[in-house]
C-alpha positions as CSV (number, residue, x, y, z in Angstrom):
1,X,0.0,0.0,0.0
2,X,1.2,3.6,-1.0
3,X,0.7,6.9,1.1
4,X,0.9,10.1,-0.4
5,X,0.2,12.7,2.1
6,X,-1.8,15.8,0.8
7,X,-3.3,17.9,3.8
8,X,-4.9,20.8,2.5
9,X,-7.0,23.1,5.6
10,X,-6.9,26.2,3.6
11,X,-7.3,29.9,4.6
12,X,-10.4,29.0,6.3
13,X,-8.3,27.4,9.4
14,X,-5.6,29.7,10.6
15,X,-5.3,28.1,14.2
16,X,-5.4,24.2,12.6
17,X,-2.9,25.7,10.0
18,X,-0.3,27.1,12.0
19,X,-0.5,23.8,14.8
20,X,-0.1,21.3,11.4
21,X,3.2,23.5,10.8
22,X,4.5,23.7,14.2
23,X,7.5,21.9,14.9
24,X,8.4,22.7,18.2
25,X,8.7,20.2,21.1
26,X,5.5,21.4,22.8
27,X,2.4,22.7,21.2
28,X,-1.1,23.2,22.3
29,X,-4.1,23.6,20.5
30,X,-7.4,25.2,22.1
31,X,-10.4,25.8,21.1
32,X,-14.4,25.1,21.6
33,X,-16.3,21.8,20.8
34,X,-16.5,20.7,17.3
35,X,-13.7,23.1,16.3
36,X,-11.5,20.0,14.8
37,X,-8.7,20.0,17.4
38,X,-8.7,16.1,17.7
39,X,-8.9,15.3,14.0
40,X,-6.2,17.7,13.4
41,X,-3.8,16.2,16.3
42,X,-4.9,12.7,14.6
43,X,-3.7,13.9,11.2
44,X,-0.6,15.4,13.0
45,X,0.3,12.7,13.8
46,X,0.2,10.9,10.4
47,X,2.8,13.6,9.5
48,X,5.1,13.2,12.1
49,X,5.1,9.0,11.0
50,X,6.0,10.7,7.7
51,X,8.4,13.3,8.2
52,X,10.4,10.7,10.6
53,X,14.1,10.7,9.1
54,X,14.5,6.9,7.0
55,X,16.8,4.7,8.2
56,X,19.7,2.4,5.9
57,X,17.1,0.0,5.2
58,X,14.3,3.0,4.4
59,X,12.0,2.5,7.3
60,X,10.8,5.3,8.9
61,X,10.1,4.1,12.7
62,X,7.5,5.8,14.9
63,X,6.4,5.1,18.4
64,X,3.8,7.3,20.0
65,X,1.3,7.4,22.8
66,X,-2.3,9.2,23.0
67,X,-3.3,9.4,26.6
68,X,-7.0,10.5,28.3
69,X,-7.7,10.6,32.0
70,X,-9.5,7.1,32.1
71,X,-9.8,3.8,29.7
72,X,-13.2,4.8,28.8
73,X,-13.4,8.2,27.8
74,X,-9.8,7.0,25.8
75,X,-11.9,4.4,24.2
76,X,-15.0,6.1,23.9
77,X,-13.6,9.1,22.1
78,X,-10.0,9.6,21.4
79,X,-9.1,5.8,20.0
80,X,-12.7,6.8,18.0
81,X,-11.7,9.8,16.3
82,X,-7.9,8.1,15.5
83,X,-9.2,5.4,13.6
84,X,-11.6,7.6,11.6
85,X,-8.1,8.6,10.2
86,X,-5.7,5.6,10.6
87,X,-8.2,2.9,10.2
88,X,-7.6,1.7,6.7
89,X,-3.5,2.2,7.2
90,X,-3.1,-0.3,10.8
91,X,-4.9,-2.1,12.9
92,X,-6.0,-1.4,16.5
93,X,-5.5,-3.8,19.2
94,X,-7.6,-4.0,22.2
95,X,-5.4,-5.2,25.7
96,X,-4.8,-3.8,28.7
97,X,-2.5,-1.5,26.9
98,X,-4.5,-0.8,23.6
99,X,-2.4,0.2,20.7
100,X,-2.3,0.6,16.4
101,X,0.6,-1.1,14.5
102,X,1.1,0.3,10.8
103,X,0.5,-2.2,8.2
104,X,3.7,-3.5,7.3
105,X,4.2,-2.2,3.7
106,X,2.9,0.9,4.2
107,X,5.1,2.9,2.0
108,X,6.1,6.8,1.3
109,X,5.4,7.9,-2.3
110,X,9.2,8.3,-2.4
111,X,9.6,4.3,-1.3
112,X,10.4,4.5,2.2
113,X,8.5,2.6,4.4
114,X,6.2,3.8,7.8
115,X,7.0,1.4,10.7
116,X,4.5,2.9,13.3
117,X,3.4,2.2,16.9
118,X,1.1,4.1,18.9
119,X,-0.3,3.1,22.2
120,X,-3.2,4.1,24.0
121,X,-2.4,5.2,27.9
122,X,-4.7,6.2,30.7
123,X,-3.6,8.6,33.1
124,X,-5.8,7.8,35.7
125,X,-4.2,4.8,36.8
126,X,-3.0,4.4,40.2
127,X,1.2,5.2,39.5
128,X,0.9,7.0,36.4
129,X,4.7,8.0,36.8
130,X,6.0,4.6,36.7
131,X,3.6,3.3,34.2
132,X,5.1,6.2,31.8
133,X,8.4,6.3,32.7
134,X,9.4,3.4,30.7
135,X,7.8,4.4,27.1
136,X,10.6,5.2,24.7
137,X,8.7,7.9,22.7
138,X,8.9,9.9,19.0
139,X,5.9,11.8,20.1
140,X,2.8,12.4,22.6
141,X,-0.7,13.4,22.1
142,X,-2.4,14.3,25.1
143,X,-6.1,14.6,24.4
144,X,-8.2,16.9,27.4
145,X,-4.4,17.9,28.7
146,X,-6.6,19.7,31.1
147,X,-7.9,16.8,32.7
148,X,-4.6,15.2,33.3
149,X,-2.5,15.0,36.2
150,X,1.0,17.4,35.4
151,X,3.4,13.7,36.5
152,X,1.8,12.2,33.4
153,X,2.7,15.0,31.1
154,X,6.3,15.5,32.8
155,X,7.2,11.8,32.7
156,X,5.9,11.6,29.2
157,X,7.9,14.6,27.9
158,X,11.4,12.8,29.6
159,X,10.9,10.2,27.5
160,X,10.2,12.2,23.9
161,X,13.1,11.8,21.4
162,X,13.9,8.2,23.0
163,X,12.6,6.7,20.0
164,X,14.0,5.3,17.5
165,X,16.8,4.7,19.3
166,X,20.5,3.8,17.7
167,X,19.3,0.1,18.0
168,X,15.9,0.2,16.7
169,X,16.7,2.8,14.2
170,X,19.7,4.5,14.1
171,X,18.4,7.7,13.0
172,X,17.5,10.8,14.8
173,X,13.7,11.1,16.1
């Protein structure tokens, strides 16, 4: 399967615009119900899996996490809205860490390949710190940041740039 990436939001959505462009570490994006934050940070995403530097072999390797306060407004909503853009290019596993896993073959336009993980984290959980601390991350979505505990976003941001590491990789995140 072939991607070619074509997001177009036009003049009509400065605030989406300018947050697909961003590239800096941290970036928020705010706004009222129904104002297309989520699908936004979802197609976001999809960039970041293809702007990832290649590796020798031409696999570009992702690993994120999307995090909500609890399992079920995670599941209810958030995973919801991801698959309405990532369905057709991974498949979602439910566990007690759900997750997506690009199809293998998903190639770039320009033949490189996407190699992408993304799993799905509470941060309501009894230790959020410790249950964090050990992702090795490219990125992290944090969906209602508002409703999240401040450890969870901390311990989360320590762990950004982990991934791909000169094992998995050997190219910079």
């Amino acid at each position: 399967m072939s991607l070619d990436l074509k997001l177009h939001l036009g003049g009509d959505f400065p605030v989406q615009s300018a947050y697909m462009q961003c590239r800096e570490r941290r970036s928020l994006i705010r706004g009222p119900r129904g104002s297309a934050k989520t699908f936004s940070t979802a197609q976001r995403l999809l960039l970041h899996m293809a702007e990832q530097p290649p590796n020798d072999r031409g696999i570009r390797p992702t690993r994120g996490m999307v995090t909500r306060y609890s399992y079920k407004e995670l599941l209810n909503t958030t995973v919801k809205d991801f698959m309405d853009v990532f369905r057709e290019l991974g498949t979602f596993k439910q566990s007690d860490l759900p997750s997506w896993r690009s199809h293998p073959g998903l190639y770039l336009s320009d033949g490189t390949q996407v190699d992408a993980e993304v799993v799905f984290q509470s941060t309501g959980v009894d230790d959020v710190e410790s249950t964090i601390k050990g992702h090795q991350l490219t990125y992290a979505w944090f969906n209602e940041r508002s409703g999240q505990p401040r450890i969870a976003w901390d311990t989360a941001d320590a762990g950004l740039g982990r991934y791909p590491s000169a094992v998995s990789g050997g190219v910079p995140c």
